[in-house]
PDB file of C-alpha atoms and ligand atoms in Angstrom:
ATOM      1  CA  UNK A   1       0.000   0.000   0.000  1.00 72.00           C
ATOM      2  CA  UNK A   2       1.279   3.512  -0.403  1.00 75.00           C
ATOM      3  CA  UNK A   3       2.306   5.701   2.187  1.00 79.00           C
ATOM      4  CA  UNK A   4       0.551   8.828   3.326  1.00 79.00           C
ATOM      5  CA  UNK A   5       3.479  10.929   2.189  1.00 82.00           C
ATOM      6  CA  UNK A   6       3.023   9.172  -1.311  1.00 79.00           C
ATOM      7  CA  UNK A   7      -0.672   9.658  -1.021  1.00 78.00           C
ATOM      8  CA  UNK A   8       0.044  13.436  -0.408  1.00 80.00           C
ATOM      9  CA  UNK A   9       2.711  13.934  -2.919  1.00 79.00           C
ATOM     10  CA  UNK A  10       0.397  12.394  -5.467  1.00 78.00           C
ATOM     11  CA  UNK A  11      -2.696  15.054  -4.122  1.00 77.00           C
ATOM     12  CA  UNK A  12      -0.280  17.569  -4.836  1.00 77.00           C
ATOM     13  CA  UNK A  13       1.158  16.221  -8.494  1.00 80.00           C
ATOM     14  CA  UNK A  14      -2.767  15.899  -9.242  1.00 79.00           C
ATOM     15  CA  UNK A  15      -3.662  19.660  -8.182  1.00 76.00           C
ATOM     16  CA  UNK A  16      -0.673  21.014 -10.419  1.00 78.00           C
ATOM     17  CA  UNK A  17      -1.498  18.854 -13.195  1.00 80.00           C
ATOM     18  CA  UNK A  18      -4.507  19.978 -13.519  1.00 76.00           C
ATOM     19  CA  UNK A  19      -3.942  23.840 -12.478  1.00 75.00           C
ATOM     20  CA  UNK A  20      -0.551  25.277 -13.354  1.00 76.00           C
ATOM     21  CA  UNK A  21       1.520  25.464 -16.481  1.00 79.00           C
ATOM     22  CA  UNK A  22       2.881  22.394 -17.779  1.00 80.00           C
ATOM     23  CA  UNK A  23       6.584  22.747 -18.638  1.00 80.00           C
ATOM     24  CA  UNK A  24       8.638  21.337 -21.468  1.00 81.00           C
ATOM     25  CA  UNK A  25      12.578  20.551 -21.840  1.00 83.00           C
ATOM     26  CA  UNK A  26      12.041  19.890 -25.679  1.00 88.00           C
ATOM     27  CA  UNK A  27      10.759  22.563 -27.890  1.00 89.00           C
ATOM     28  CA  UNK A  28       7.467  22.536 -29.165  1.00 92.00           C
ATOM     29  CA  UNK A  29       7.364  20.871 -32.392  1.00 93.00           C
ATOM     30  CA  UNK A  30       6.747  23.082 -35.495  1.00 93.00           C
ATOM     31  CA  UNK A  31       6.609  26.434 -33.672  1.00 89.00           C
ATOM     32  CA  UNK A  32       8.460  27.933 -36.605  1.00 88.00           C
ATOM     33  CA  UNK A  33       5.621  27.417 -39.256  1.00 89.00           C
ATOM     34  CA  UNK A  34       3.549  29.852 -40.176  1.00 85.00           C
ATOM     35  CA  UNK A  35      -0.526  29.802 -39.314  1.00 87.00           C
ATOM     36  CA  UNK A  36      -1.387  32.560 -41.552  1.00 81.00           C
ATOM     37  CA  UNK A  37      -3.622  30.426 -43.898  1.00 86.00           C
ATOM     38  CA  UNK A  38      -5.618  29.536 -41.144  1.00 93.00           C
ATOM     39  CA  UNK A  39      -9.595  30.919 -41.482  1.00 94.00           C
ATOM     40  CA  UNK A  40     -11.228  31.655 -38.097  1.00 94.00           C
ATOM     41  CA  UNK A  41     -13.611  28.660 -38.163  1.00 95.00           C
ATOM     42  CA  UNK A  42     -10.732  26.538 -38.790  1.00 95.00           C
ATOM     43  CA  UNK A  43      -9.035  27.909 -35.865  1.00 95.00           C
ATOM     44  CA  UNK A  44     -11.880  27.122 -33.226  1.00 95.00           C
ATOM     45  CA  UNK A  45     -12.012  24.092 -34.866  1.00 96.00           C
ATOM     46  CA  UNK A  46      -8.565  23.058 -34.372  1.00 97.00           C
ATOM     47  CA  UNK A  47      -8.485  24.670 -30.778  1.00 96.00           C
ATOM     48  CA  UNK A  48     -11.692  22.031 -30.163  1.00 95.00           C
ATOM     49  CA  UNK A  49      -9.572  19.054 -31.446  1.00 96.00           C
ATOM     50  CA  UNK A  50      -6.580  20.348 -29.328  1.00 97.00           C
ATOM     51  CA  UNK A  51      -8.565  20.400 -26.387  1.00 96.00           C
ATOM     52  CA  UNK A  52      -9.524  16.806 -26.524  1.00 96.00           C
ATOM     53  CA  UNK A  53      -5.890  16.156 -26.546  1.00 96.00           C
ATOM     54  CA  UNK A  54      -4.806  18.502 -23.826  1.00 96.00           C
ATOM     55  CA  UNK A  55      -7.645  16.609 -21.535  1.00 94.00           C
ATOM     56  CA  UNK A  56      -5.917  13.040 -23.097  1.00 93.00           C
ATOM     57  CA  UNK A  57      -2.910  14.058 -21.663  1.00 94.00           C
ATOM     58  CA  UNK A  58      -4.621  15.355 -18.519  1.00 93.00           C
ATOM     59  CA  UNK A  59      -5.382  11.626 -18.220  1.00 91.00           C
ATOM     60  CA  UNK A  60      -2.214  10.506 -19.127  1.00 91.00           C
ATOM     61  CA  UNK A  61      -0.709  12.239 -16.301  1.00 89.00           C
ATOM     62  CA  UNK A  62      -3.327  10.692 -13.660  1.00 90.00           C
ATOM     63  CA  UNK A  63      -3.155   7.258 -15.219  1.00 87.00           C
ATOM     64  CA  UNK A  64       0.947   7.148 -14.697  1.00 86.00           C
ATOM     65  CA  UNK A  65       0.731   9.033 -11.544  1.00 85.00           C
ATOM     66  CA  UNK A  66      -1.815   6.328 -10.547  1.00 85.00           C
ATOM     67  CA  UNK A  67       0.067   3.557 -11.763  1.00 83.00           C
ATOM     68  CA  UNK A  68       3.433   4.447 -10.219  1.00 79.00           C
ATOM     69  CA  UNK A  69       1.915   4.817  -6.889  1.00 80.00           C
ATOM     70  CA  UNK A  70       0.809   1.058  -6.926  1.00 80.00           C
ATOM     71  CA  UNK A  71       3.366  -0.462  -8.899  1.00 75.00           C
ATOM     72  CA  UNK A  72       6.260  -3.089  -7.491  1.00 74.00           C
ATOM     73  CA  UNK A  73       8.592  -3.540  -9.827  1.00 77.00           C
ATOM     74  CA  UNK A  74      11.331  -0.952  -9.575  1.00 79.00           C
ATOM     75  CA  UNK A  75      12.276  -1.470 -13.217  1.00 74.00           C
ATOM     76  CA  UNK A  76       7.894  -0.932 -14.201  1.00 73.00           C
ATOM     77  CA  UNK A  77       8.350   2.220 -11.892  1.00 77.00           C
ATOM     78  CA  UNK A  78      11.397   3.538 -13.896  1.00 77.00           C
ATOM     79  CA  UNK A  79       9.908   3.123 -17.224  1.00 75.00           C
ATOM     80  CA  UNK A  80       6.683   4.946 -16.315  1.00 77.00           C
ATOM     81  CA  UNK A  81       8.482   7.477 -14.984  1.00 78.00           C
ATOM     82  CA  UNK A  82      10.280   8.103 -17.784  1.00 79.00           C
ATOM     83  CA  UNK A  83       7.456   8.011 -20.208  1.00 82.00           C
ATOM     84  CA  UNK A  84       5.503  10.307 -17.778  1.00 82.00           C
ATOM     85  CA  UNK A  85       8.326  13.104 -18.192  1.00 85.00           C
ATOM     86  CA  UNK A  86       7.611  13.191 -22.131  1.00 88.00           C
ATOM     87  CA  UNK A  87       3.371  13.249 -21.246  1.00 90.00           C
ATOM     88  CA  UNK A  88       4.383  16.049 -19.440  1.00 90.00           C
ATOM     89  CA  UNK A  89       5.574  17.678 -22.705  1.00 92.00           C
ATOM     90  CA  UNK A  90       2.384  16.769 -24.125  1.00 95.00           C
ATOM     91  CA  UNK A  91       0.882  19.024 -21.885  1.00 93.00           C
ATOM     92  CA  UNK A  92       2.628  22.220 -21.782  1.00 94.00           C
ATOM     93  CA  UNK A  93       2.732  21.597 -25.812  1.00 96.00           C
ATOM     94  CA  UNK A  94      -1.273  21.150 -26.412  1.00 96.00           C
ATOM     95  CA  UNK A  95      -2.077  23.880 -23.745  1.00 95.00           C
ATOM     96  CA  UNK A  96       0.248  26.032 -25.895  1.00 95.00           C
ATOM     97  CA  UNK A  97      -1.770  25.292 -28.761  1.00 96.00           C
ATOM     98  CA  UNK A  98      -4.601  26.065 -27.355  1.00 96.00           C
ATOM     99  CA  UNK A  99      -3.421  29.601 -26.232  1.00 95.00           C
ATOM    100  CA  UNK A 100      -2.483  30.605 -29.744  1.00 95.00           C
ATOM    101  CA  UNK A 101      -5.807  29.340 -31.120  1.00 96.00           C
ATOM    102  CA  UNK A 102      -7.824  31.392 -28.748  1.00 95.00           C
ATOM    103  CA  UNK A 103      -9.034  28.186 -27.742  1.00 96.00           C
ATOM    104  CA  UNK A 104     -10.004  27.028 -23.999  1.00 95.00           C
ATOM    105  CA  UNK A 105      -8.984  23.769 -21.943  1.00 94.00           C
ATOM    106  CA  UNK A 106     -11.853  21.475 -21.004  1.00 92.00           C
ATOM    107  CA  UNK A 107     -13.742  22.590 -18.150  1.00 92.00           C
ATOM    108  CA  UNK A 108     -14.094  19.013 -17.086  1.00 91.00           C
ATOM    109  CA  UNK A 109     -10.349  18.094 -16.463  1.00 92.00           C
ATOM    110  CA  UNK A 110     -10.142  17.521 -12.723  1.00 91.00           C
ATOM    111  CA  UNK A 111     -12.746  15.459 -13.701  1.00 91.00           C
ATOM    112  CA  UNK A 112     -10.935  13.419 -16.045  1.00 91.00           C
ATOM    113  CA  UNK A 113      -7.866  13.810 -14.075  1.00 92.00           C
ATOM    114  CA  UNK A 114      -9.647  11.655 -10.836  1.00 91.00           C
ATOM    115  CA  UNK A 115     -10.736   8.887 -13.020  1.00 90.00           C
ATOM    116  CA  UNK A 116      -7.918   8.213 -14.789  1.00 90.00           C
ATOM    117  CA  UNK A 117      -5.962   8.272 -11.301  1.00 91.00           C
ATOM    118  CA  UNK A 118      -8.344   5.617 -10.194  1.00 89.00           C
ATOM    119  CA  UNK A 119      -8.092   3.405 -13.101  1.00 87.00           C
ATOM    120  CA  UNK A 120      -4.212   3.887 -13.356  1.00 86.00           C
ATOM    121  CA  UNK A 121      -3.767   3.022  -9.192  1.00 87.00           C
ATOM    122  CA  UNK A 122      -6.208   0.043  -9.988  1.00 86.00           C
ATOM    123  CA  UNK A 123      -3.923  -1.332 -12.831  1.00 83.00           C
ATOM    124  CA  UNK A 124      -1.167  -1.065 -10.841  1.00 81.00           C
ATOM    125  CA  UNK A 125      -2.636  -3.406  -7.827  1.00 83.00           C
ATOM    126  CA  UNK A 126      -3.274  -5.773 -10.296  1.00 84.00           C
ATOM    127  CA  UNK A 127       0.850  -6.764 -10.933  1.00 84.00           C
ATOM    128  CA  UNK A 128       3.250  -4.952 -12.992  1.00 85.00           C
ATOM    129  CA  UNK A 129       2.495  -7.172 -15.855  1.00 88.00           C
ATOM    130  CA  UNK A 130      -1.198  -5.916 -16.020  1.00 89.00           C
ATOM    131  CA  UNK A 131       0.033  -2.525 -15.318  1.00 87.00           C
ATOM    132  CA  UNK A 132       1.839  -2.587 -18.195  1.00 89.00           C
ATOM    133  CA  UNK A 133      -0.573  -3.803 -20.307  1.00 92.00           C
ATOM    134  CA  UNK A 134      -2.571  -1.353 -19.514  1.00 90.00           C
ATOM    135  CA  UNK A 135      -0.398   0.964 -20.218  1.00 90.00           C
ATOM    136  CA  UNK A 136       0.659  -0.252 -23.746  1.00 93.00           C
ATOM    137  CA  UNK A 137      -3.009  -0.988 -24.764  1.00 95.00           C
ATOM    138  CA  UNK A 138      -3.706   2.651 -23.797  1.00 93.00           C
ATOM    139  CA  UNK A 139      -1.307   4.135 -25.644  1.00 94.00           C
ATOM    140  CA  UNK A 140      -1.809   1.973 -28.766  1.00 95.00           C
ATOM    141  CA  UNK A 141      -5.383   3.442 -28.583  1.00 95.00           C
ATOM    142  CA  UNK A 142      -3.949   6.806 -27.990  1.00 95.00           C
ATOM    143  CA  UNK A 143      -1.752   6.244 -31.203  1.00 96.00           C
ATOM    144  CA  UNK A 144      -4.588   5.313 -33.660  1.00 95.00           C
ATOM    145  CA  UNK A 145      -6.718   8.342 -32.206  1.00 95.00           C
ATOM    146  CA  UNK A 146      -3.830  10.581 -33.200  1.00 97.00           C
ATOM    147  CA  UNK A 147      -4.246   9.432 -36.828  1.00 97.00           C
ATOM    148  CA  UNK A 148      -7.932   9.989 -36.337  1.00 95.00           C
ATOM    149  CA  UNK A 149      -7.150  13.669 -35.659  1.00 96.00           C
ATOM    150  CA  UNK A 150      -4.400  14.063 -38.177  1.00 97.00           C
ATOM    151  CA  UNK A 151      -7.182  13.383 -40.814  1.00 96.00           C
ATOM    152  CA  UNK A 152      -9.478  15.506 -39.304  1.00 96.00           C
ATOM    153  CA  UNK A 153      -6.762  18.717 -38.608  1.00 96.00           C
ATOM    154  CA  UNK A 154      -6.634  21.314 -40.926  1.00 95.00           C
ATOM    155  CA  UNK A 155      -4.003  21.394 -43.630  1.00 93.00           C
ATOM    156  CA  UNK A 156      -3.238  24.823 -42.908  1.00 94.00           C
ATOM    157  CA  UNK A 157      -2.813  24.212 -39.200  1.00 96.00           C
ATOM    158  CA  UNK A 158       0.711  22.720 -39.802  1.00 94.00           C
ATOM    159  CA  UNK A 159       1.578  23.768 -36.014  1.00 96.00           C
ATOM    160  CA  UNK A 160      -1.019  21.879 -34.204  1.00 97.00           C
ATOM    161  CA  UNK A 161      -0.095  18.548 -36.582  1.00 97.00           C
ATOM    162  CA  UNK A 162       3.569  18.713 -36.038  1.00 97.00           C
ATOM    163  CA  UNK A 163       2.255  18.586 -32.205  1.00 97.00           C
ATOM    164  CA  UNK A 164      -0.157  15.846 -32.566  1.00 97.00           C
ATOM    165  CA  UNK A 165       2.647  13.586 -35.178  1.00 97.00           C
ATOM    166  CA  UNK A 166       5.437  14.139 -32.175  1.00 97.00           C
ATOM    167  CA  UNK A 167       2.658  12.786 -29.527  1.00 97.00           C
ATOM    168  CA  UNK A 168       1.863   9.723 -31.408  1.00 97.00           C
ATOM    169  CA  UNK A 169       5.885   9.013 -32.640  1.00 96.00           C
ATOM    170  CA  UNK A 170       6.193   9.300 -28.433  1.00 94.00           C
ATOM    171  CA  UNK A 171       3.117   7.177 -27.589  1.00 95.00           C
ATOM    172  CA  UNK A 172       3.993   4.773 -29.952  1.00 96.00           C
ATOM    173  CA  UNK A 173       7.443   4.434 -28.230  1.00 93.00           C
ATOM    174  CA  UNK A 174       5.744   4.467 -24.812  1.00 92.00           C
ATOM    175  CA  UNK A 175       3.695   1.488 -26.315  1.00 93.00           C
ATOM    176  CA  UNK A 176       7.128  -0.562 -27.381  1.00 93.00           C
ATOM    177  CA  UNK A 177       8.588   0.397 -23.854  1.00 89.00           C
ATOM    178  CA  UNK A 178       5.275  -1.106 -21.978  1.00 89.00           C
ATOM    179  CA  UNK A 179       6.090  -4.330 -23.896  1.00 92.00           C
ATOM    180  CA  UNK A 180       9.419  -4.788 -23.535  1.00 89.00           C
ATOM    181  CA  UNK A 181       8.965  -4.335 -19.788  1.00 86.00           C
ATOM    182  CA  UNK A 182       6.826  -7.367 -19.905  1.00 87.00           C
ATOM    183  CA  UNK A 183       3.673  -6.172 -20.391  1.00 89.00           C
ATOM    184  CA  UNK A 184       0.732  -8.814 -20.855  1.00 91.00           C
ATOM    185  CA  UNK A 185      -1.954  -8.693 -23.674  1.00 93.00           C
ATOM    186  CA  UNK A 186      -5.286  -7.774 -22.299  1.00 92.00           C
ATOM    187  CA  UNK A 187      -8.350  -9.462 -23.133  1.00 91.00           C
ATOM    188  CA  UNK A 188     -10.665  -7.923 -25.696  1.00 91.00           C
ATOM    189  CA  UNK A 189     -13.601  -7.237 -23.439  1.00 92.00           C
ATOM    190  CA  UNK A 190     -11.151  -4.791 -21.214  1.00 90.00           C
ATOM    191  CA  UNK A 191      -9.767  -3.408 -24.844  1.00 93.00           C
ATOM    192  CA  UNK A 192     -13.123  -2.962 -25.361  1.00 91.00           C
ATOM    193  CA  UNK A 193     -14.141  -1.405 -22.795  1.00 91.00           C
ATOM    194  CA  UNK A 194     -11.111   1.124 -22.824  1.00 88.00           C
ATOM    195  CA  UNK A 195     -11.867   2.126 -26.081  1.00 91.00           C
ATOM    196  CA  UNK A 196     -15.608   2.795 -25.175  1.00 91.00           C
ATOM    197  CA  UNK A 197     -14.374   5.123 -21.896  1.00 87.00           C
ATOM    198  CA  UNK A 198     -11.983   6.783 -24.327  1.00 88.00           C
ATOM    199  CA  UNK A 199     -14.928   7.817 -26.475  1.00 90.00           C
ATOM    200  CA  UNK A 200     -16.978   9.406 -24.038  1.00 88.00           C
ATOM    201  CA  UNK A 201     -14.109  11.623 -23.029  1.00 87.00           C
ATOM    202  CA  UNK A 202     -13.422  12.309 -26.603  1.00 89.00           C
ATOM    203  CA  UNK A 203     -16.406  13.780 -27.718  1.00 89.00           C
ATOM    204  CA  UNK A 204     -17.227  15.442 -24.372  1.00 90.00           C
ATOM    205  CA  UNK A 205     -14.007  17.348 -24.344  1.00 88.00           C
ATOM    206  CA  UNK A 206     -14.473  18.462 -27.847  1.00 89.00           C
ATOM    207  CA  UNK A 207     -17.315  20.897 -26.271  1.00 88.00           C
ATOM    208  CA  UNK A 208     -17.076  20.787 -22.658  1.00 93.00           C
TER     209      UNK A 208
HETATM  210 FE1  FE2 B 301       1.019  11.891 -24.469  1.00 72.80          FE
HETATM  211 FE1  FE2 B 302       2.278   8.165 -23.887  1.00 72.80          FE
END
């Protein structure tokens, strides 16, 4: 069981997560290109899409916080660590997006923020092999929803797809790193039913 310092530290990682800046060692990806063919409806568009993924990476932060509060395995504990730095990117590179579009972040963040917490300490009771699973079967879902949005992302908006084509050569990499580590294969039901929770946030965060 974790400790009530661990408990605490993770209160406060949770809180900042969801209320102060996220910072980034790497530069965002293709802050150099120009946005100037960008119409306004394609804009608030884009700032919708960017949204979702800001609150996707709200989650990823509460899933690996979760995780590596229950995990064993020092080695497990390491590796989500590490991937956790680079979600952390994620999210002071998506909120940054969103700033320039004149966009908003989704109201309902702490929101998805406690959940994924939940979920992410759950998976990590259930042995680092599960935990890892977990973890490589979310971000293999993360990966394909990426694609989704680079169809849907305007041509024009060439800053928020270099964003979005970094995040999914990094998730994809998380993905091989879960697996490596020993992760197990879950069973389609729990695939299932991941993809199913993923959806709800999706489309809620693309308005709310
Ligand atoms: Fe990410
Ligand atoms: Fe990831």
């Amino acid at each position: 069981m974790p400790t009530l310092d661990e408990l605490i530290i993770a209160f406060d990682k949770g809180l900042r997560t969801v209320f102060a800046p996220a910072q980034s060692l790497r530069a965002t990806p293709g802050r150099d290109l120009s946005e100037a063919g960008m119409t306004e409806e394609q804009r608030r568009f884009s700032a919708s899409l960017m949204r979702v993924n800001h609150a996707g990476e709200i989650c990823a932060q509460a899933l690996y916080q979760g995780q590596a509060l229950t995990a064993r395995n020092p080695r497990a504990k390491a590796a989500l660590e590490q991937a956790a730095r680079e979600e952390t990117e994620h999210l002071a590179w998506t909120e940054g997006r969103i700033e320039e579009l004149g966009g908003r972040k989704s109201l309902l963040n702490p929101v998805w923020y406690a959940g994924s917490f939940a979920l992410g300490a759950l998976a990590g009771l259930a042995g680092d092999r599960w935990n890892l699973g977990f973890l490589a079967e979310t971000e293999r879902q993360v990966v394909t929803h990426l694609e989704r949005h680079l169809g849907r992302l305007p041509e024009e908006d060439g800053r928020s797809r270099a964003i979005v084509e970094k995040m999914k050569e990094d998730e994809a990499r998380h993905a091989t790193s879960a697996v490596a580590h020993g992760a197990a294969e879950l069973p389609e039901p729990a695939k299932a039913a991941m993809r199913l929770s993923s959806k709800v946030m999706t489309e809620t965060a693309f308005w709310i």
